[in-house]
Structure formats: C-alpha cells, structure tokens
C-alpha cells in the first residue's frame, strides 16, 4: 500500500476528534494529501449503521454490536480507506479495529488470550488492513468524562459511566503494551496544544522512520 494509515484511539472525550482535525491540517501544511474519517462511519451505509449501533434506546447484545461494527468497517475499508491508501494518501481515522478489541473484547470481560476470535473477525472484515500507526489518547477517566459531559452527549457506552471508562483505559493500555511497535500512548490530559504537540511528534517521528 502506498499511503499511510494512522488511527486515533482511546476513551470517550479524550479529544480524538479535536486532535484528528488539527493533525490533518498540520500534515496538509507539510504538503501531504490527507483523508479524515471515523468509525463507525465514513461511508453512507456505515453512518447508518453508526446511528443504529450507538442508539441507547435499542437493546443490542455484545455479539450483535460486534457484527454491526464489523459490517460498517468492511464497507469503510472497501469504499474509502483502501482506495485512499492505494492513491498514496495519509488516512487519519478516529477509531478502528482496536476499539472493537477494547469495547467488545477486553471491557466486555474477555481476556487478552480470548481476543483471538475478535482479531480473526477484524481481519475478515478488513481483508487484513492494519493501521501503520495507532495513537492511544490516554488520561484519567474522571477528567475526560468531565470534558464529554460538558458537551452533553449520551450514547450506548456513555450511559455506562465511569466504571466502563476505567475498564477501557486498562484495555487500551494492555493492547498498546502488546503491540509497542504500532501503538503509542499519548497523554491526553494536557491542553489541546500540548496534546497536539505530542501527537505531531509521534506522527513526524514515524514519517521520518518510513523515509
Ligand atoms: N465503538 C465500539 O464500541 N466498537 C468499535 O469497534 C468502534 C466504536 C469503532 C463512537 O462514538 C463509539 O463507538 C465509542 C466506541 C464505540 N463509544 N463511545 N462513547 P463517538 O465517536 O461518538 O465517541 P468517541 O469516539 O468516544 O468520541 P467523543 O466522545 O466525541 O470524544 P473525542 O472525539 O475523543 O473527543 P472530542 O470530541 O475531540 O473532545 C471532547 C470534548 O472535550 C470537546 O468538547 C472538546 O472541545 C474538549 N476537549 C478536547 N480536547 C481537550 C483538551 N485537551 N482539553 C480540554 N478540553 C478538550
């Protein structure tokens, strides 16, 4: 693949959306062609799946949620991500397969060893597409939830509160520790500019190593 696939992961309210736009802007200023996307979403069908799967009024078991995320991901990879990467672009994506491993896997009670099935399902849905670099925005869930609460958004996971956020923090940390070459933890507790500086250092370091 000619392009570069970078994902941002982490807890709700960690600042992924804010940082994705800032990083995209700065990379464009450096002369790169950048595509921004998000999961679930990124294509018309995947955005419709997003509305379904995040609707907290609709009871869905963990398996159904997993399959919906994977269906949306398959569409996203096929219609948007792979074509952009084949065209040599940098793709920045807000969440991807690691969110499935964290939310539907570890935070739902599976162990690292039990993630094998989910990893295989991810590989099936993405036809083997794995991010080149994943930045995990990490911080104290209490602080990050305050940011999110100020925004007043509630979805399926946000209703489950602080306990789920602590499980997710451990989940993303464990995933990053298992794949240190691909995944880097970024401290998301600082100001927007401080977090942005850490993210750009991570991306530029990676771009230099690729040359
Ligand atoms: N999900 C899943 O379960 N399985 C999967 O496979 C996938 C996803 C792909 C997506 O929802 C949900 O789908 C997600 C996991 C699940 N669950 N939840 N909840 P989403 O995209 O709507 O939610 P999110 O990914 O958690 O994003 P978010 O809540 O929008 O947070 P964010 O993008 O990380 O943060 P933000 O919107 O950039 O910032 C939040 C607020 O904080 C905002 O008001 C900012 O202005 C403010 N902010 C940002 N940075 C700072 C700093 N540094 N200081 C102070 N304030 C800040």
PDB file of C-alpha atoms and ligand atoms in Angstrom:
ATOM      1  CA  UNK A   1       0.000   0.000   0.000  1.00  0.00           C
ATOM      2  CA  UNK A   2       1.426   3.404  -0.983  1.00  0.00           C
ATOM      3  CA  UNK A   3      -0.297   5.547   1.639  1.00  0.00           C
ATOM      4  CA  UNK A   4      -0.108   5.643   5.393  1.00  0.00           C
ATOM      5  CA  UNK A   5      -2.882   4.596   7.756  1.00  0.00           C
ATOM      6  CA  UNK A   6      -2.932   6.323  11.162  1.00  0.00           C
ATOM      7  CA  UNK A   7      -5.643   5.740  13.751  1.00  0.00           C
ATOM      8  CA  UNK A   8      -6.515   7.593  16.945  1.00  0.00           C
ATOM      9  CA  UNK A   9      -7.960   5.511  19.757  1.00  0.00           C
ATOM     10  CA  UNK A  10      -8.823   5.996  23.392  1.00  0.00           C
ATOM     11  CA  UNK A  11     -11.501   6.827  25.899  1.00  0.00           C
ATOM     12  CA  UNK A  12     -14.654   8.808  25.291  1.00  0.00           C
ATOM     13  CA  UNK A  13     -13.906  12.509  25.449  1.00  0.00           C
ATOM     14  CA  UNK A  14     -10.133  12.039  25.159  1.00  0.00           C
ATOM     15  CA  UNK A  15     -10.026  14.592  22.353  1.00  0.00           C
ATOM     16  CA  UNK A  16      -9.669  12.298  19.329  1.00  0.00           C
ATOM     17  CA  UNK A  17     -11.997  14.288  17.063  1.00  0.00           C
ATOM     18  CA  UNK A  18     -10.397  17.611  18.006  1.00  0.00           C
ATOM     19  CA  UNK A  19      -6.875  16.234  17.519  1.00  0.00           C
ATOM     20  CA  UNK A  20      -7.667  14.443  14.272  1.00  0.00           C
ATOM     21  CA  UNK A  21      -8.700  17.701  12.587  1.00  0.00           C
ATOM     22  CA  UNK A  22      -5.673  19.573  13.926  1.00  0.00           C
ATOM     23  CA  UNK A  23      -3.240  16.866  12.844  1.00  0.00           C
ATOM     24  CA  UNK A  24      -4.853  16.720   9.385  1.00  0.00           C
ATOM     25  CA  UNK A  25      -4.483  20.491   8.985  1.00  0.00           C
ATOM     26  CA  UNK A  26      -0.820  20.428  10.004  1.00  0.00           C
ATOM     27  CA  UNK A  27       0.001  17.478   7.742  1.00  0.00           C
ATOM     28  CA  UNK A  28      -1.665  19.279   4.806  1.00  0.00           C
ATOM     29  CA  UNK A  29       0.528  22.294   5.564  1.00  0.00           C
ATOM     30  CA  UNK A  30       3.515  19.920   5.332  1.00  0.00           C
ATOM     31  CA  UNK A  31       2.343  19.029   1.799  1.00  0.00           C
ATOM     32  CA  UNK A  32       0.637  15.683   2.422  1.00  0.00           C
ATOM     33  CA  UNK A  33      -2.729  14.690   0.962  1.00  0.00           C
ATOM     34  CA  UNK A  34      -4.836  13.727   3.963  1.00  0.00           C
ATOM     35  CA  UNK A  35      -8.182  11.953   4.268  1.00  0.00           C
ATOM     36  CA  UNK A  36     -10.069  12.186   7.574  1.00  0.00           C
ATOM     37  CA  UNK A  37     -12.588   9.578   8.636  1.00  0.00           C
ATOM     38  CA  UNK A  38     -14.164   7.935  11.655  1.00  0.00           C
ATOM     39  CA  UNK A  39     -15.627   4.664  12.900  1.00  0.00           C
ATOM     40  CA  UNK A  40     -18.267   3.617  12.997  1.00  0.00           C
ATOM     41  CA  UNK A  41     -18.876   5.642   9.849  1.00  0.00           C
ATOM     42  CA  UNK A  42     -17.058   7.034   6.853  1.00  0.00           C
ATOM     43  CA  UNK A  43     -19.492   5.856   4.162  1.00  0.00           C
ATOM     44  CA  UNK A  44     -23.239   6.341   3.745  1.00  0.00           C
ATOM     45  CA  UNK A  45     -24.075   2.808   4.859  1.00  0.00           C
ATOM     46  CA  UNK A  46     -21.566   2.832   7.712  1.00  0.00           C
ATOM     47  CA  UNK A  47     -23.014   6.124   9.011  1.00  0.00           C
ATOM     48  CA  UNK A  48     -26.463   4.482   9.017  1.00  0.00           C
ATOM     49  CA  UNK A  49     -25.021   1.558  10.995  1.00  0.00           C
ATOM     50  CA  UNK A  50     -23.473   4.113  13.384  1.00  0.00           C
ATOM     51  CA  UNK A  51     -26.910   5.599  14.113  1.00  0.00           C
ATOM     52  CA  UNK A  52     -28.238   2.102  14.889  1.00  0.00           C
ATOM     53  CA  UNK A  53     -25.386   0.818  16.996  1.00  0.00           C
ATOM     54  CA  UNK A  54     -24.982   3.955  19.122  1.00  0.00           C
ATOM     55  CA  UNK A  55     -28.715   4.338  19.794  1.00  0.00           C
ATOM     56  CA  UNK A  56     -29.001   3.621  23.528  1.00  0.00           C
ATOM     57  CA  UNK A  57     -32.775   3.126  23.171  1.00  0.00           C
ATOM     58  CA  UNK A  58     -32.123  -0.057  21.149  1.00  0.00           C
ATOM     59  CA  UNK A  59     -31.051  -3.061  23.282  1.00  0.00           C
ATOM     60  CA  UNK A  60     -28.247  -4.972  21.462  1.00  0.00           C
ATOM     61  CA  UNK A  61     -26.171  -7.818  22.833  1.00  0.00           C
ATOM     62  CA  UNK A  62     -22.364  -7.785  22.540  1.00  0.00           C
ATOM     63  CA  UNK A  63     -22.335 -10.144  19.539  1.00  0.00           C
ATOM     64  CA  UNK A  64     -24.834  -8.057  17.596  1.00  0.00           C
ATOM     65  CA  UNK A  65     -22.884  -4.887  18.358  1.00  0.00           C
ATOM     66  CA  UNK A  66     -19.650  -6.555  17.234  1.00  0.00           C
ATOM     67  CA  UNK A  67     -21.142  -7.697  13.944  1.00  0.00           C
ATOM     68  CA  UNK A  68     -22.595  -4.257  13.235  1.00  0.00           C
ATOM     69  CA  UNK A  69     -19.216  -2.572  13.841  1.00  0.00           C
ATOM     70  CA  UNK A  70     -17.568  -5.138  11.577  1.00  0.00           C
ATOM     71  CA  UNK A  71     -20.143  -4.670   8.800  1.00  0.00           C
ATOM     72  CA  UNK A  72     -19.605  -0.908   8.939  1.00  0.00           C
ATOM     73  CA  UNK A  73     -15.812  -1.469   8.938  1.00  0.00           C
ATOM     74  CA  UNK A  74     -15.909  -3.738   5.902  1.00  0.00           C
ATOM     75  CA  UNK A  75     -17.790  -1.056   3.919  1.00  0.00           C
ATOM     76  CA  UNK A  76     -15.463   1.646   5.174  1.00  0.00           C
ATOM     77  CA  UNK A  77     -12.310  -0.247   4.208  1.00  0.00           C
ATOM     78  CA  UNK A  78     -13.660  -1.214   0.807  1.00  0.00           C
ATOM     79  CA  UNK A  79     -15.152   2.119  -0.263  1.00  0.00           C
ATOM     80  CA  UNK A  80     -12.963   4.719   1.421  1.00  0.00           C
ATOM     81  CA  UNK A  81      -9.860   3.577   3.306  1.00  0.00           C
ATOM     82  CA  UNK A  82      -8.232   1.167   0.856  1.00  0.00           C
ATOM     83  CA  UNK A  83      -8.802   3.397  -2.229  1.00  0.00           C
ATOM     84  CA  UNK A  84      -7.304   6.390  -0.369  1.00  0.00           C
ATOM     85  CA  UNK A  85      -4.291   4.357   0.777  1.00  0.00           C
ATOM     86  CA  UNK A  86      -3.785   2.915  -2.705  1.00  0.00           C
ATOM     87  CA  UNK A  87      -3.788   6.505  -4.019  1.00  0.00           C
ATOM     88  CA  UNK A  88      -0.882   7.269  -1.664  1.00  0.00           C
ATOM     89  CA  UNK A  89      -2.775   9.444   0.831  1.00  0.00           C
ATOM     90  CA  UNK A  90      -2.353   9.698   4.566  1.00  0.00           C
ATOM     91  CA  UNK A  91      -5.559   8.455   6.165  1.00  0.00           C
ATOM     92  CA  UNK A  92      -6.351   9.657   9.686  1.00  0.00           C
ATOM     93  CA  UNK A  93      -9.153   7.676  11.284  1.00  0.00           C
ATOM     94  CA  UNK A  94     -10.979   8.275  14.578  1.00  0.00           C
ATOM     95  CA  UNK A  95     -11.190   4.684  15.949  1.00  0.00           C
ATOM     96  CA  UNK A  96     -10.763   1.389  14.049  1.00  0.00           C
ATOM     97  CA  UNK A  97     -10.280  -2.311  14.884  1.00  0.00           C
ATOM     98  CA  UNK A  98      -8.639  -1.641  18.276  1.00  0.00           C
ATOM     99  CA  UNK A  99     -11.924  -0.125  19.507  1.00  0.00           C
ATOM    100  CA  UNK A 100     -13.632  -3.465  18.847  1.00  0.00           C
ATOM    101  CA  UNK A 101     -10.917  -5.271  20.809  1.00  0.00           C
ATOM    102  CA  UNK A 102     -11.274  -2.775  23.669  1.00  0.00           C
ATOM    103  CA  UNK A 103     -15.063  -2.223  23.857  1.00  0.00           C
ATOM    104  CA  UNK A 104     -16.486  -5.556  22.628  1.00  0.00           C
ATOM    105  CA  UNK A 105     -13.463  -7.558  23.858  1.00  0.00           C
ATOM    106  CA  UNK A 106     -11.494  -6.638  26.986  1.00  0.00           C
ATOM    107  CA  UNK A 107     -14.003  -4.216  28.531  1.00  0.00           C
ATOM    108  CA  UNK A 108     -16.778  -6.745  27.893  1.00  0.00           C
ATOM    109  CA  UNK A 109     -14.922  -9.301  30.044  1.00  0.00           C
ATOM    110  CA  UNK A 110     -12.684 -11.176  27.580  1.00  0.00           C
ATOM    111  CA  UNK A 111      -9.027 -11.829  28.375  1.00  0.00           C
ATOM    112  CA  UNK A 112      -6.148 -10.950  26.019  1.00  0.00           C
ATOM    113  CA  UNK A 113      -5.946 -14.654  25.056  1.00  0.00           C
ATOM    114  CA  UNK A 114      -9.668 -14.708  24.287  1.00  0.00           C
ATOM    115  CA  UNK A 115      -9.301 -11.839  21.782  1.00  0.00           C
ATOM    116  CA  UNK A 116      -8.119 -14.231  19.075  1.00  0.00           C
ATOM    117  CA  UNK A 117     -11.628 -14.722  17.694  1.00  0.00           C
ATOM    118  CA  UNK A 118     -12.236 -10.957  17.518  1.00  0.00           C
ATOM    119  CA  UNK A 119      -8.841 -10.451  15.849  1.00  0.00           C
ATOM    120  CA  UNK A 120      -9.825 -13.006  13.197  1.00  0.00           C
ATOM    121  CA  UNK A 121     -13.172 -11.290  12.658  1.00  0.00           C
ATOM    122  CA  UNK A 122     -11.396  -7.936  12.303  1.00  0.00           C
ATOM    123  CA  UNK A 123      -9.035  -9.482   9.753  1.00  0.00           C
ATOM    124  CA  UNK A 124     -12.016 -10.879   7.832  1.00  0.00           C
ATOM    125  CA  UNK A 125     -13.846  -7.512   7.813  1.00  0.00           C
ATOM    126  CA  UNK A 126     -10.772  -5.504   6.799  1.00  0.00           C
ATOM    127  CA  UNK A 127      -9.180  -8.080   4.485  1.00  0.00           C
ATOM    128  CA  UNK A 128      -6.101  -7.744   6.637  1.00  0.00           C
ATOM    129  CA  UNK A 129      -5.843  -3.948   6.782  1.00  0.00           C
ATOM    130  CA  UNK A 130      -3.987  -2.939   9.967  1.00  0.00           C
ATOM    131  CA  UNK A 131      -3.046   0.647  10.874  1.00  0.00           C
ATOM    132  CA  UNK A 132       0.604   1.601  10.331  1.00  0.00           C
ATOM    133  CA  UNK A 133       0.492   3.750  13.461  1.00  0.00           C
ATOM    134  CA  UNK A 134      -2.050   3.968  16.282  1.00  0.00           C
ATOM    135  CA  UNK A 135      -2.009   6.756  18.841  1.00  0.00           C
ATOM    136  CA  UNK A 136      -3.936   5.975  22.015  1.00  0.00           C
ATOM    137  CA  UNK A 137      -5.141   9.111  23.810  1.00  0.00           C
ATOM    138  CA  UNK A 138      -4.983   8.247  27.482  1.00  0.00           C
ATOM    139  CA  UNK A 139      -5.901  10.038  30.680  1.00  0.00           C
ATOM    140  CA  UNK A 140      -7.789   9.876  33.954  1.00  0.00           C
ATOM    141  CA  UNK A 141     -11.371   8.904  33.014  1.00  0.00           C
ATOM    142  CA  UNK A 142     -12.770  11.357  35.598  1.00  0.00           C
ATOM    143  CA  UNK A 143     -11.108  14.290  33.825  1.00  0.00           C
ATOM    144  CA  UNK A 144     -12.037  13.093  30.340  1.00  0.00           C
ATOM    145  CA  UNK A 145     -15.663  12.416  31.307  1.00  0.00           C
ATOM    146  CA  UNK A 146     -15.955  15.991  32.566  1.00  0.00           C
ATOM    147  CA  UNK A 147     -14.974  17.245  29.114  1.00  0.00           C
ATOM    148  CA  UNK A 148     -17.506  14.969  27.498  1.00  0.00           C
ATOM    149  CA  UNK A 149     -20.279  15.795  29.982  1.00  0.00           C
ATOM    150  CA  UNK A 150     -19.781  19.479  29.219  1.00  0.00           C
ATOM    151  CA  UNK A 151     -20.757  18.586  25.655  1.00  0.00           C
ATOM    152  CA  UNK A 152     -23.986  16.890  26.837  1.00  0.00           C
ATOM    153  CA  UNK A 153     -23.839  13.838  24.500  1.00  0.00           C
ATOM    154  CA  UNK A 154     -25.139  10.452  25.646  1.00  0.00           C
ATOM    155  CA  UNK A 155     -24.814   7.214  23.692  1.00  0.00           C
ATOM    156  CA  UNK A 156     -24.867   3.499  24.494  1.00  0.00           C
ATOM    157  CA  UNK A 157     -21.443   3.474  26.189  1.00  0.00           C
ATOM    158  CA  UNK A 158     -21.520   6.927  27.695  1.00  0.00           C
ATOM    159  CA  UNK A 159     -24.541   5.866  29.763  1.00  0.00           C
ATOM    160  CA  UNK A 160     -22.424   3.182  31.433  1.00  0.00           C
ATOM    161  CA  UNK A 161     -20.308   5.798  33.186  1.00  0.00           C
ATOM    162  CA  UNK A 162     -17.009   5.807  34.958  1.00  0.00           C
ATOM    163  CA  UNK A 163     -16.701   2.052  35.643  1.00  0.00           C
ATOM    164  CA  UNK A 164     -16.676   1.265  31.931  1.00  0.00           C
ATOM    165  CA  UNK A 165     -14.145   4.049  31.296  1.00  0.00           C
ATOM    166  CA  UNK A 166     -11.690   2.513  33.795  1.00  0.00           C
ATOM    167  CA  UNK A 167     -12.058  -0.874  32.102  1.00  0.00           C
ATOM    168  CA  UNK A 168     -11.478   0.778  28.735  1.00  0.00           C
ATOM    169  CA  UNK A 169      -8.390   2.571  29.985  1.00  0.00           C
ATOM    170  CA  UNK A 170      -6.900  -0.765  31.112  1.00  0.00           C
ATOM    171  CA  UNK A 171      -7.991  -2.349  27.830  1.00  0.00           C
ATOM    172  CA  UNK A 172      -6.266   0.217  25.601  1.00  0.00           C
ATOM    173  CA  UNK A 173      -3.158   0.129  27.799  1.00  0.00           C
ATOM    174  CA  UNK A 174      -2.971  -3.670  27.504  1.00  0.00           C
ATOM    175  CA  UNK A 175      -3.437  -3.523  23.724  1.00  0.00           C
ATOM    176  CA  UNK A 176      -0.695  -0.889  23.395  1.00  0.00           C
ATOM    177  CA  UNK A 177       1.687  -2.870  25.588  1.00  0.00           C
ATOM    178  CA  UNK A 178       1.104  -5.942  23.420  1.00  0.00           C
ATOM    179  CA  UNK A 179       1.997  -4.054  20.205  1.00  0.00           C
ATOM    180  CA  UNK A 180       4.536  -1.339  21.111  1.00  0.00           C
ATOM    181  CA  UNK A 181       5.813  -1.070  17.521  1.00  0.00           C
ATOM    182  CA  UNK A 182       2.430   0.053  16.199  1.00  0.00           C
ATOM    183  CA  UNK A 183       0.673   1.603  19.203  1.00  0.00           C
ATOM    184  CA  UNK A 184       1.841   4.598  21.230  1.00  0.00           C
ATOM    185  CA  UNK A 185       0.193   6.037  24.291  1.00  0.00           C
ATOM    186  CA  UNK A 186      -0.259   9.809  24.285  1.00  0.00           C
ATOM    187  CA  UNK A 187      -1.044  11.720  27.462  1.00  0.00           C
ATOM    188  CA  UNK A 188      -4.379  13.416  26.705  1.00  0.00           C
ATOM    189  CA  UNK A 189      -4.702  15.319  29.996  1.00  0.00           C
ATOM    190  CA  UNK A 190      -2.906  18.467  28.876  1.00  0.00           C
ATOM    191  CA  UNK A 191      -4.213  21.420  26.888  1.00  0.00           C
ATOM    192  CA  UNK A 192      -5.289  20.939  23.293  1.00  0.00           C
ATOM    193  CA  UNK A 193      -1.954  22.386  22.135  1.00  0.00           C
ATOM    194  CA  UNK A 194       0.092  20.126  24.424  1.00  0.00           C
ATOM    195  CA  UNK A 195      -1.745  17.007  23.228  1.00  0.00           C
ATOM    196  CA  UNK A 196      -1.379  18.169  19.637  1.00  0.00           C
ATOM    197  CA  UNK A 197       2.375  18.588  20.086  1.00  0.00           C
ATOM    198  CA  UNK A 198       2.678  15.018  21.400  1.00  0.00           C
ATOM    199  CA  UNK A 199       0.593  13.667  18.524  1.00  0.00           C
ATOM    200  CA  UNK A 200       2.581  15.506  15.855  1.00  0.00           C
ATOM    201  CA  UNK A 201       5.840  14.347  17.453  1.00  0.00           C
ATOM    202  CA  UNK A 202       4.560  10.755  17.231  1.00  0.00           C
ATOM    203  CA  UNK A 203       3.450  11.129  13.603  1.00  0.00           C
ATOM    204  CA  UNK A 204       6.552  13.005  12.409  1.00  0.00           C
ATOM    205  CA  UNK A 205       8.834  10.537  14.144  1.00  0.00           C
ATOM    206  CA  UNK A 206       7.024   7.742  12.334  1.00  0.00           C
ATOM    207  CA  UNK A 207       7.182   9.564   8.964  1.00  0.00           C
ATOM    208  CA  UNK A 208      10.949  10.067   9.395  1.00  0.00           C
ATOM    209  CA  UNK A 209      11.450   6.389  10.150  1.00  0.00           C
ATOM    210  CA  UNK A 210       9.492   5.491   6.997  1.00  0.00           C
ATOM    211  CA  UNK A 211      11.824   7.526   4.744  1.00  0.00           C
TER     212      UNK A 211
HETATM  213  N1  LIG B   1     -17.150   1.736  19.284  1.00  0.00           N
HETATM  214  C1  LIG B   1     -17.154   0.408  19.694  1.00  0.00           C
HETATM  215  O1  LIG B   1     -17.694   0.086  20.740  1.00  0.00           O
HETATM  216  N2  LIG B   1     -16.549  -0.512  18.898  1.00  0.00           N
HETATM  217  C2  LIG B   1     -15.963  -0.195  17.728  1.00  0.00           C
HETATM  218  O2  LIG B   1     -15.428  -1.074  17.030  1.00  0.00           O
HETATM  219  C3  LIG B   1     -15.960   1.193  17.329  1.00  0.00           C
HETATM  220  C4  LIG B   1     -16.560   2.113  18.138  1.00  0.00           C
HETATM  221  C5  LIG B   1     -15.285   1.593  16.051  1.00  0.00           C
HETATM  222  C6  LIG B   1     -18.131   6.012  18.962  1.00  0.00           C
HETATM  223  O3  LIG B   1     -18.719   7.109  19.454  1.00  0.00           O
HETATM  224  C7  LIG B   1     -18.495   4.923  19.945  1.00  0.00           C
HETATM  225  O4  LIG B   1     -18.423   3.686  19.282  1.00  0.00           O
HETATM  226  C8  LIG B   1     -17.496   4.873  21.054  1.00  0.00           C
HETATM  227  C9  LIG B   1     -16.899   3.487  20.985  1.00  0.00           C
HETATM  228  C10 LIG B   1     -17.819   2.739  20.117  1.00  0.00           C
HETATM  229  N3  LIG B   1     -18.140   4.975  22.288  1.00  0.00           N
HETATM  230  N4  LIG B   1     -18.412   5.884  22.953  1.00  0.00           N
HETATM  231  N5  LIG B   1     -18.795   6.513  23.754  1.00  0.00           N
HETATM  232  P1  LIG B   1     -18.190   8.596  19.236  1.00  0.00           P
HETATM  233  O5  LIG B   1     -17.297   8.644  18.046  1.00  0.00           O
HETATM  234  O6  LIG B   1     -19.379   9.446  19.244  1.00  0.00           O
HETATM  235  O7  LIG B   1     -17.462   8.805  20.608  1.00  0.00           O
HETATM  236  P2  LIG B   1     -15.977   8.865  20.958  1.00  0.00           P
HETATM  237  O8  LIG B   1     -15.128   8.189  19.946  1.00  0.00           O
HETATM  238  O9  LIG B   1     -15.854   8.406  22.326  1.00  0.00           O
HETATM  239  O10 LIG B   1     -15.654  10.386  20.777  1.00  0.00           O
HETATM  240  P3  LIG B   1     -16.097  11.634  21.593  1.00  0.00           P
HETATM  241  O11 LIG B   1     -16.930  11.410  22.790  1.00  0.00           O
HETATM  242  O12 LIG B   1     -16.641  12.503  20.545  1.00  0.00           O
HETATM  243  O13 LIG B   1     -14.706  12.087  22.169  1.00  0.00           O
HETATM  244  P4  LIG B   1     -13.370  12.505  21.443  1.00  0.00           P
HETATM  245  O14 LIG B   1     -13.542  12.548  19.960  1.00  0.00           O
HETATM  246  O15 LIG B   1     -12.302  11.676  21.959  1.00  0.00           O
HETATM  247  O16 LIG B   1     -13.161  13.969  21.993  1.00  0.00           O
HETATM  248  P5  LIG B   1     -13.531  15.408  21.342  1.00  0.00           P
HETATM  249  O17 LIG B   1     -14.935  15.359  20.765  1.00  0.00           O
HETATM  250  O18 LIG B   1     -12.451  15.864  20.495  1.00  0.00           O
HETATM  251  O19 LIG B   1     -13.491  16.247  22.667  1.00  0.00           O
HETATM  252  C11 LIG B   1     -14.489  16.097  23.676  1.00  0.00           C
HETATM  253  C12 LIG B   1     -14.721  17.469  24.345  1.00  0.00           C
HETATM  254  O20 LIG B   1     -13.525  17.844  25.035  1.00  0.00           O
HETATM  255  C13 LIG B   1     -14.985  18.606  23.353  1.00  0.00           C
HETATM  256  O21 LIG B   1     -15.878  19.495  23.939  1.00  0.00           O
HETATM  257  C14 LIG B   1     -13.606  19.256  23.177  1.00  0.00           C
HETATM  258  O22 LIG B   1     -13.698  20.619  22.839  1.00  0.00           O
HETATM  259  C15 LIG B   1     -12.992  19.065  24.551  1.00  0.00           C
HETATM  260  N6  LIG B   1     -11.542  18.873  24.505  1.00  0.00           N
HETATM  261  C16 LIG B   1     -10.819  18.169  23.602  1.00  0.00           C
HETATM  262  N7  LIG B   1      -9.511  18.173  23.906  1.00  0.00           N
HETATM  263  C17 LIG B   1      -9.400  18.905  25.048  1.00  0.00           C
HETATM  264  C18 LIG B   1      -8.288  19.273  25.873  1.00  0.00           C
HETATM  265  N8  LIG B   1      -7.041  18.883  25.589  1.00  0.00           N
HETATM  266  N9  LIG B   1      -8.538  19.996  26.971  1.00  0.00           N
HETATM  267  C19 LIG B   1      -9.804  20.383  27.281  1.00  0.00           C
HETATM  268  N10 LIG B   1     -10.908  20.074  26.536  1.00  0.00           N
HETATM  269  C20 LIG B   1     -10.703  19.344  25.443  1.00  0.00           C
END
